[in-house]
Amino acid sequence: MTPDRAVRPGSVPHPGSVPRPGPLLPAARPKIFGIGLSRTGTRSLTVALRTLGFDVAHYPADRGTYAALLAGTARFPLLDHRDGITDITVVPYYQDLDRAWPGAKFILTVREEEGWLASCRTHWKRAIDGKTGRSEVYPQLQRFLRAAVYASHEFDPERFRTVARRHTAEVLRHFAGRPGDLLVLDITAGQGYERLAPFLGVPAPGDPFPHSDDYARVPAEGPAAKGAAGPPATPAGPATPAGPAR
């Protein structure tokens, strides 16, 4: 008991002296995780989320993130001050994150399979050792994630096809019966704010949905959301993803 509320010797608390509880604090903002594979529009999703006021990190490559990946804890330090993470950093850990962050929102970006494989083939041509510009741990972190997600450091179309189909099926199974927790979004097929904004319970902006080319022009940390967004609307059932869901 604090000194200003202590009962002094010889005194009796007045029946009306018990302090009333203060107003309830607004609910904490839910964490947001983009759990689609690379080349499914994860950069575009990141720009869109920042536009909606959510400070998410796309494929973070800092030492704290790498240490969390190696420890297998899914306790990423940047989640202490940021709203979420997108891309394959969180793909191996979405079930752990679902348990660690009750009420979190998960967005599975998908893409027509052959187009996705063609994009991956081009993306994987660049050697991992040449990717040192982002941070000193980036090459090691990327090796870890490629092994964890694809069981390979190199592009192999049949392996990637199997991984994509299995990942989509497992995510849909994990979130079955929970439409308020998972949104399946096919950005390359034209889906965008009309599905994303209601899922997150925020107004859709008037601007068109971003493309990955917009990513370089967006600051690493998006604008802070102003106040509580209110309860998220329940979206229509998830769209049937093209390609990976087959």
mmCIF file of C-alpha atoms in Angstrom:
data_model
loop_
_atom_site.group_PDB
_atom_site.id
_atom_site.type_symbol
_atom_site.label_atom_id
_atom_site.label_comp_id
_atom_site.label_asym_id
_atom_site.label_seq_id
_atom_site.Cartn_x
_atom_site.Cartn_y
_atom_site.Cartn_z
ATOM 1 C CA MET A 1 0.000 0.000 0.000
ATOM 2 C CA THR A 2 1.376 3.394 -0.939
ATOM 3 C CA PRO A 3 1.952 5.984 1.859
ATOM 4 C CA ASP A 4 -0.774 8.371 0.681
ATOM 5 C CA ARG A 5 -3.368 5.583 0.895
ATOM 6 C CA ALA A 6 -2.129 3.975 4.115
ATOM 7 C CA VAL A 7 -4.475 3.809 7.146
ATOM 8 C CA ARG A 8 -2.810 5.850 9.871
ATOM 9 C CA PRO A 9 -2.828 4.635 13.504
ATOM 10 C CA GLY A 10 -6.166 5.269 15.170
ATOM 11 C CA SER A 11 -7.907 6.088 11.893
ATOM 12 C CA VAL A 12 -10.679 4.228 10.115
ATOM 13 C CA PRO A 13 -11.107 4.342 6.356
ATOM 14 C CA HIS A 14 -14.156 6.282 5.288
ATOM 15 C CA PRO A 15 -16.555 4.057 3.344
ATOM 16 C CA GLY A 16 -16.337 6.361 0.351
ATOM 17 C CA SER A 17 -12.555 6.786 0.434
ATOM 18 C CA VAL A 18 -11.668 3.774 -1.716
ATOM 19 C CA PRO A 19 -10.279 5.218 -4.964
ATOM 20 C CA ARG A 20 -12.195 4.403 -8.080
ATOM 21 C CA PRO A 21 -10.350 2.676 -10.912
ATOM 22 C CA GLY A 22 -9.238 4.952 -13.726
ATOM 23 C CA PRO A 23 -10.518 4.737 -17.259
ATOM 24 C CA LEU A 24 -9.638 1.652 -19.251
ATOM 25 C CA LEU A 25 -6.679 2.070 -21.562
ATOM 26 C CA PRO A 26 -7.257 1.484 -25.276
ATOM 27 C CA ALA A 27 -6.516 -2.029 -26.497
ATOM 28 C CA ALA A 28 -2.986 -2.584 -27.741
ATOM 29 C CA ARG A 29 -2.532 -2.483 -31.492
ATOM 30 C CA PRO A 30 -2.374 -5.995 -32.944
ATOM 31 C CA LYS A 31 0.880 -7.167 -34.436
ATOM 32 C CA ILE A 32 0.815 -7.786 -38.190
ATOM 33 C CA PHE A 33 2.769 -10.498 -39.955
ATOM 34 C CA GLY A 34 3.069 -10.903 -43.719
ATOM 35 C CA ILE A 35 3.703 -14.627 -44.097
ATOM 36 C CA GLY A 36 3.772 -14.936 -47.876
ATOM 37 C CA LEU A 37 6.861 -16.253 -49.609
ATOM 38 C CA SER A 38 9.250 -13.831 -51.294
ATOM 39 C CA ARG A 39 8.167 -12.624 -54.766
ATOM 40 C CA THR A 40 4.462 -12.779 -53.878
ATOM 41 C CA GLY A 41 4.131 -9.024 -53.401
ATOM 42 C CA THR A 42 5.611 -8.745 -49.914
ATOM 43 C CA ARG A 43 7.261 -5.406 -50.713
ATOM 44 C CA SER A 44 4.003 -4.005 -52.054
ATOM 45 C CA LEU A 45 2.234 -5.275 -48.940
ATOM 46 C CA THR A 46 4.823 -3.535 -46.764
ATOM 47 C CA VAL A 47 4.289 -0.205 -48.515
ATOM 48 C CA ALA A 48 0.518 -0.612 -48.204
ATOM 49 C CA LEU A 49 0.718 -1.393 -44.487
ATOM 50 C CA ARG A 50 2.903 1.653 -43.863
ATOM 51 C CA THR A 51 0.457 3.762 -45.848
ATOM 52 C CA LEU A 52 -2.300 2.520 -43.538
ATOM 53 C CA GLY A 53 -0.233 3.645 -40.541
ATOM 54 C CA PHE A 54 1.395 0.385 -39.462
ATOM 55 C CA ASP A 55 5.144 0.427 -38.835
ATOM 56 C CA VAL A 56 6.206 -2.947 -40.226
ATOM 57 C CA ALA A 57 9.681 -4.162 -41.136
ATOM 58 C CA HIS A 58 10.286 -5.921 -44.450
ATOM 59 C CA TYR A 59 12.883 -8.708 -44.266
ATOM 60 C CA PRO A 60 14.845 -7.168 -41.345
ATOM 61 C CA ALA A 61 18.531 -8.060 -41.334
ATOM 62 C CA ASP A 62 19.761 -6.693 -37.998
ATOM 63 C CA ARG A 63 21.770 -8.629 -35.438
ATOM 64 C CA GLY A 64 18.839 -8.962 -33.036
ATOM 65 C CA THR A 65 16.646 -10.529 -35.700
ATOM 66 C CA TYR A 66 19.405 -12.909 -36.744
ATOM 67 C CA ALA A 67 20.008 -13.929 -33.128
ATOM 68 C CA ALA A 68 16.284 -14.639 -32.674
ATOM 69 C CA LEU A 69 16.253 -16.744 -35.832
ATOM 70 C CA LEU A 70 19.218 -18.791 -34.633
ATOM 71 C CA ALA A 71 17.652 -19.238 -31.185
ATOM 72 C CA GLY A 72 14.352 -20.358 -32.709
ATOM 73 C CA THR A 73 12.383 -18.294 -30.212
ATOM 74 C CA ALA A 74 10.399 -16.068 -32.630
ATOM 75 C CA ARG A 75 10.943 -13.325 -30.028
ATOM 76 C CA PHE A 76 12.194 -10.687 -32.418
ATOM 77 C CA PRO A 77 13.509 -7.648 -30.493
ATOM 78 C CA LEU A 78 12.185 -5.160 -33.051
ATOM 79 C CA LEU A 79 8.615 -6.187 -32.154
ATOM 80 C CA ASP A 80 9.116 -4.285 -28.889
ATOM 81 C CA HIS A 81 8.698 -1.060 -30.851
ATOM 82 C CA ARG A 82 7.389 -1.948 -34.312
ATOM 83 C CA ASP A 83 4.025 -3.266 -35.478
ATOM 84 C CA GLY A 84 5.135 -6.332 -37.378
ATOM 85 C CA ILE A 85 7.311 -8.068 -39.962
ATOM 86 C CA THR A 86 6.777 -9.183 -43.545
ATOM 87 C CA ASP A 87 8.457 -11.718 -45.874
ATOM 88 C CA ILE A 88 10.163 -15.038 -45.148
ATOM 89 C CA THR A 89 11.734 -13.827 -41.907
ATOM 90 C CA VAL A 90 8.488 -14.895 -40.227
ATOM 91 C CA VAL A 91 7.438 -17.724 -42.563
ATOM 92 C CA PRO A 92 9.025 -20.532 -40.466
ATOM 93 C CA TYR A 93 7.654 -19.042 -37.234
ATOM 94 C CA TYR A 94 4.052 -17.994 -37.932
ATOM 95 C CA GLN A 95 2.628 -20.632 -35.578
ATOM 96 C CA ASP A 96 4.954 -19.506 -32.773
ATOM 97 C CA LEU A 97 4.054 -15.867 -33.444
ATOM 98 C CA ASP A 98 0.367 -16.759 -33.373
ATOM 99 C CA ARG A 99 0.838 -18.118 -29.847
ATOM 100 C CA ALA A 100 3.169 -15.330 -28.704
ATOM 101 C CA TRP A 101 0.944 -12.453 -29.898
ATOM 102 C CA PRO A 102 -2.758 -13.152 -29.251
ATOM 103 C CA GLY A 103 -4.940 -11.162 -31.609
ATOM 104 C CA ALA A 104 -2.199 -10.753 -34.217
ATOM 105 C CA LYS A 105 -3.183 -10.372 -37.871
ATOM 106 C CA PHE A 106 -1.615 -12.623 -40.509
ATOM 107 C CA ILE A 107 -1.546 -11.866 -44.233
ATOM 108 C CA LEU A 108 -0.665 -14.624 -46.682
ATOM 109 C CA THR A 109 0.286 -13.125 -50.042
ATOM 110 C CA VAL A 110 -0.014 -15.577 -52.927
ATOM 111 C CA ARG A 111 0.642 -15.478 -56.652
ATOM 112 C CA GLU A 112 -0.074 -17.463 -59.808
ATOM 113 C CA GLU A 113 2.415 -20.302 -59.678
ATOM 114 C CA GLU A 114 4.248 -20.050 -63.012
ATOM 115 C CA GLY A 115 4.643 -16.286 -62.743
ATOM 116 C CA TRP A 116 5.957 -16.694 -59.216
ATOM 117 C CA LEU A 117 8.501 -19.317 -60.278
ATOM 118 C CA ALA A 118 9.734 -17.107 -63.127
ATOM 119 C CA SER A 119 10.199 -14.203 -60.694
ATOM 120 C CA CYS A 120 12.059 -16.449 -58.248
ATOM 121 C CA ARG A 121 14.346 -17.716 -60.995
ATOM 122 C CA THR A 122 15.430 -14.161 -61.800
ATOM 123 C CA HIS A 123 15.707 -13.138 -58.157
ATOM 124 C CA TRP A 124 17.875 -16.123 -57.197
ATOM 125 C CA LYS A 125 20.464 -15.461 -59.932
ATOM 126 C CA ARG A 126 22.291 -12.974 -57.741
ATOM 127 C CA ALA A 127 24.808 -14.699 -55.465
ATOM 128 C CA ILE A 128 24.173 -14.437 -51.734
ATOM 129 C CA ASP A 129 27.754 -13.331 -51.061
ATOM 130 C CA GLY A 130 27.187 -10.255 -53.208
ATOM 131 C CA LYS A 131 24.389 -9.002 -50.965
ATOM 132 C CA THR A 132 26.397 -7.193 -48.299
ATOM 133 C CA GLY A 133 24.923 -3.729 -48.672
ATOM 134 C CA ARG A 134 22.104 -4.075 -46.151
ATOM 135 C CA SER A 135 24.072 -5.259 -43.112
ATOM 136 C CA GLU A 136 27.089 -7.353 -42.252
ATOM 137 C CA VAL A 137 24.902 -10.242 -41.109
ATOM 138 C CA TYR A 138 22.619 -10.169 -44.156
ATOM 139 C CA PRO A 139 24.353 -12.949 -46.158
ATOM 140 C CA GLN A 140 24.341 -15.315 -43.164
ATOM 141 C CA LEU A 141 20.748 -14.435 -42.337
ATOM 142 C CA GLN A 142 19.649 -15.054 -45.925
ATOM 143 C CA ARG A 143 21.411 -18.406 -46.027
ATOM 144 C CA PHE A 144 19.612 -19.383 -42.829
ATOM 145 C CA LEU A 145 16.189 -18.363 -44.132
ATOM 146 C CA ARG A 146 16.624 -19.995 -47.530
ATOM 147 C CA ALA A 147 17.623 -23.231 -45.844
ATOM 148 C CA ALA A 148 14.773 -23.001 -43.321
ATOM 149 C CA VAL A 149 12.080 -22.231 -45.907
ATOM 150 C CA TYR A 150 13.264 -23.972 -49.090
ATOM 151 C CA ALA A 151 15.881 -26.427 -47.748
ATOM 152 C CA SER A 152 18.135 -25.031 -50.465
ATOM 153 C CA HIS A 153 20.330 -22.018 -51.168
ATOM 154 C CA GLU A 154 19.752 -22.350 -54.913
ATOM 155 C CA PHE A 155 16.654 -22.029 -57.057
ATOM 156 C CA ASP A 156 15.012 -25.314 -57.956
ATOM 157 C CA PRO A 157 11.578 -24.979 -59.582
ATOM 158 C CA GLU A 158 10.148 -28.280 -58.419
ATOM 159 C CA ARG A 159 11.334 -27.791 -54.853
ATOM 160 C CA PHE A 160 9.956 -24.248 -54.809
ATOM 161 C CA ARG A 161 6.652 -25.418 -56.265
ATOM 162 C CA THR A 162 6.327 -28.037 -53.530
ATOM 163 C CA VAL A 163 7.270 -25.566 -50.795
ATOM 164 C CA ALA A 164 4.739 -22.972 -51.996
ATOM 165 C CA ARG A 165 1.865 -25.425 -52.200
ATOM 166 C CA ARG A 166 2.696 -26.958 -48.832
ATOM 167 C CA HIS A 167 3.080 -23.570 -47.130
ATOM 168 C CA THR A 168 -0.279 -22.324 -48.394
ATOM 169 C CA ALA A 169 -2.040 -25.544 -47.384
ATOM 170 C CA GLU A 170 -0.495 -25.535 -43.907
ATOM 171 C CA VAL A 171 -1.347 -21.870 -43.283
ATOM 172 C CA LEU A 172 -4.965 -22.380 -44.353
ATOM 173 C CA ARG A 173 -5.210 -25.436 -42.122
ATOM 174 C CA HIS A 174 -3.675 -23.635 -39.125
ATOM 175 C CA PHE A 175 -6.108 -20.708 -39.385
ATOM 176 C CA ALA A 176 -9.170 -22.728 -40.382
ATOM 177 C CA GLY A 177 -12.315 -21.219 -38.852
ATOM 178 C CA ARG A 178 -10.517 -17.969 -37.965
ATOM 179 C CA PRO A 179 -11.340 -15.527 -40.790
ATOM 180 C CA GLY A 180 -10.586 -12.535 -38.564
ATOM 181 C CA ASP A 181 -6.978 -13.651 -38.086
ATOM 182 C CA LEU A 182 -5.892 -14.553 -41.630
ATOM 183 C CA LEU A 183 -6.242 -12.705 -44.924
ATOM 184 C CA VAL A 184 -5.202 -14.365 -48.181
ATOM 185 C CA LEU A 185 -4.234 -11.628 -50.629
ATOM 186 C CA ASP A 186 -3.339 -12.015 -54.313
ATOM 187 C CA ILE A 187 -1.830 -8.620 -55.109
ATOM 188 C CA THR A 188 -0.717 -9.606 -58.607
ATOM 189 C CA ALA A 189 -4.343 -10.471 -59.438
ATOM 190 C CA GLY A 190 -5.483 -6.972 -58.465
ATOM 191 C CA GLN A 191 -6.543 -7.460 -54.838
ATOM 192 C CA GLY A 192 -5.564 -4.603 -52.556
ATOM 193 C CA TYR A 193 -6.899 -2.045 -50.110
ATOM 194 C CA GLU A 194 -10.525 -3.116 -50.597
ATOM 195 C CA ARG A 195 -9.642 -6.337 -48.753
ATOM 196 C CA LEU A 196 -6.644 -5.281 -46.665
ATOM 197 C CA ALA A 197 -8.126 -2.186 -44.989
ATOM 198 C CA PRO A 198 -11.359 -3.860 -43.724
ATOM 199 C CA PHE A 199 -9.316 -6.806 -42.451
ATOM 200 C CA LEU A 200 -7.254 -4.405 -40.326
ATOM 201 C CA GLY A 201 -10.239 -2.267 -39.319
ATOM 202 C CA VAL A 202 -8.955 0.956 -40.886
ATOM 203 C CA PRO A 203 -10.265 3.157 -43.721
ATOM 204 C CA ALA A 204 -8.988 2.456 -47.225
ATOM 205 C CA PRO A 205 -6.951 5.330 -48.691
ATOM 206 C CA GLY A 206 -7.919 6.935 -51.967
ATOM 207 C CA ASP A 207 -4.546 6.128 -53.523
ATOM 208 C CA PRO A 208 -4.054 3.057 -55.726
ATOM 209 C CA PHE A 209 -2.475 0.005 -54.148
ATOM 210 C CA PRO A 210 1.333 0.252 -54.357
ATOM 211 C CA HIS A 211 3.628 -1.864 -56.476
ATOM 212 C CA SER A 212 7.038 -3.092 -55.376
ATOM 213 C CA ASP A 213 8.751 -0.225 -57.240
ATOM 214 C CA ASP A 214 7.255 2.125 -54.634
ATOM 215 C CA TYR A 215 9.163 0.357 -51.844
ATOM 216 C CA ALA A 216 12.402 2.317 -52.297
ATOM 217 C CA ARG A 217 10.574 5.606 -51.817
ATOM 218 C CA VAL A 218 9.018 4.651 -48.473
ATOM 219 C CA PRO A 219 10.902 5.280 -45.199
ATOM 220 C CA ALA A 220 12.044 2.237 -43.248
ATOM 221 C CA GLU A 221 9.568 3.067 -40.507
ATOM 222 C CA GLY A 222 6.061 4.047 -41.469
ATOM 223 C CA PRO A 223 3.894 6.713 -39.862
ATOM 224 C CA ALA A 224 2.592 5.948 -36.407
ATOM 225 C CA ALA A 225 -1.095 5.159 -36.286
ATOM 226 C CA LYS A 226 -3.233 7.798 -34.618
ATOM 227 C CA GLY A 227 -5.304 6.264 -31.853
ATOM 228 C CA ALA A 228 -7.044 2.935 -31.784
ATOM 229 C CA ALA A 229 -8.396 1.803 -35.096
ATOM 230 C CA GLY A 230 -11.423 0.093 -33.583
ATOM 231 C CA PRO A 231 -12.423 -3.532 -33.990
ATOM 232 C CA PRO A 232 -11.438 -5.006 -37.320
ATOM 233 C CA ALA A 233 -14.173 -5.818 -39.739
ATOM 234 C CA THR A 234 -14.648 -9.449 -40.574
ATOM 235 C CA PRO A 235 -13.587 -9.896 -44.182
ATOM 236 C CA ALA A 236 -15.293 -12.012 -46.720
ATOM 237 C CA GLY A 237 -13.877 -15.497 -46.831
ATOM 238 C CA PRO A 238 -10.322 -15.703 -48.134
ATOM 239 C CA ALA A 239 -9.946 -15.688 -51.866
ATOM 240 C CA THR A 240 -8.840 -18.921 -53.414
ATOM 241 C CA PRO A 241 -5.170 -18.307 -54.088
ATOM 242 C CA ALA A 242 -3.980 -18.857 -57.614
ATOM 243 C CA GLY A 243 -1.149 -21.271 -58.155
ATOM 244 C CA PRO A 244 0.348 -22.134 -54.747
ATOM 245 C CA ALA A 245 -2.991 -23.303 -53.336
ATOM 246 C CA ARG A 246 -3.465 -25.911 -56.001
#
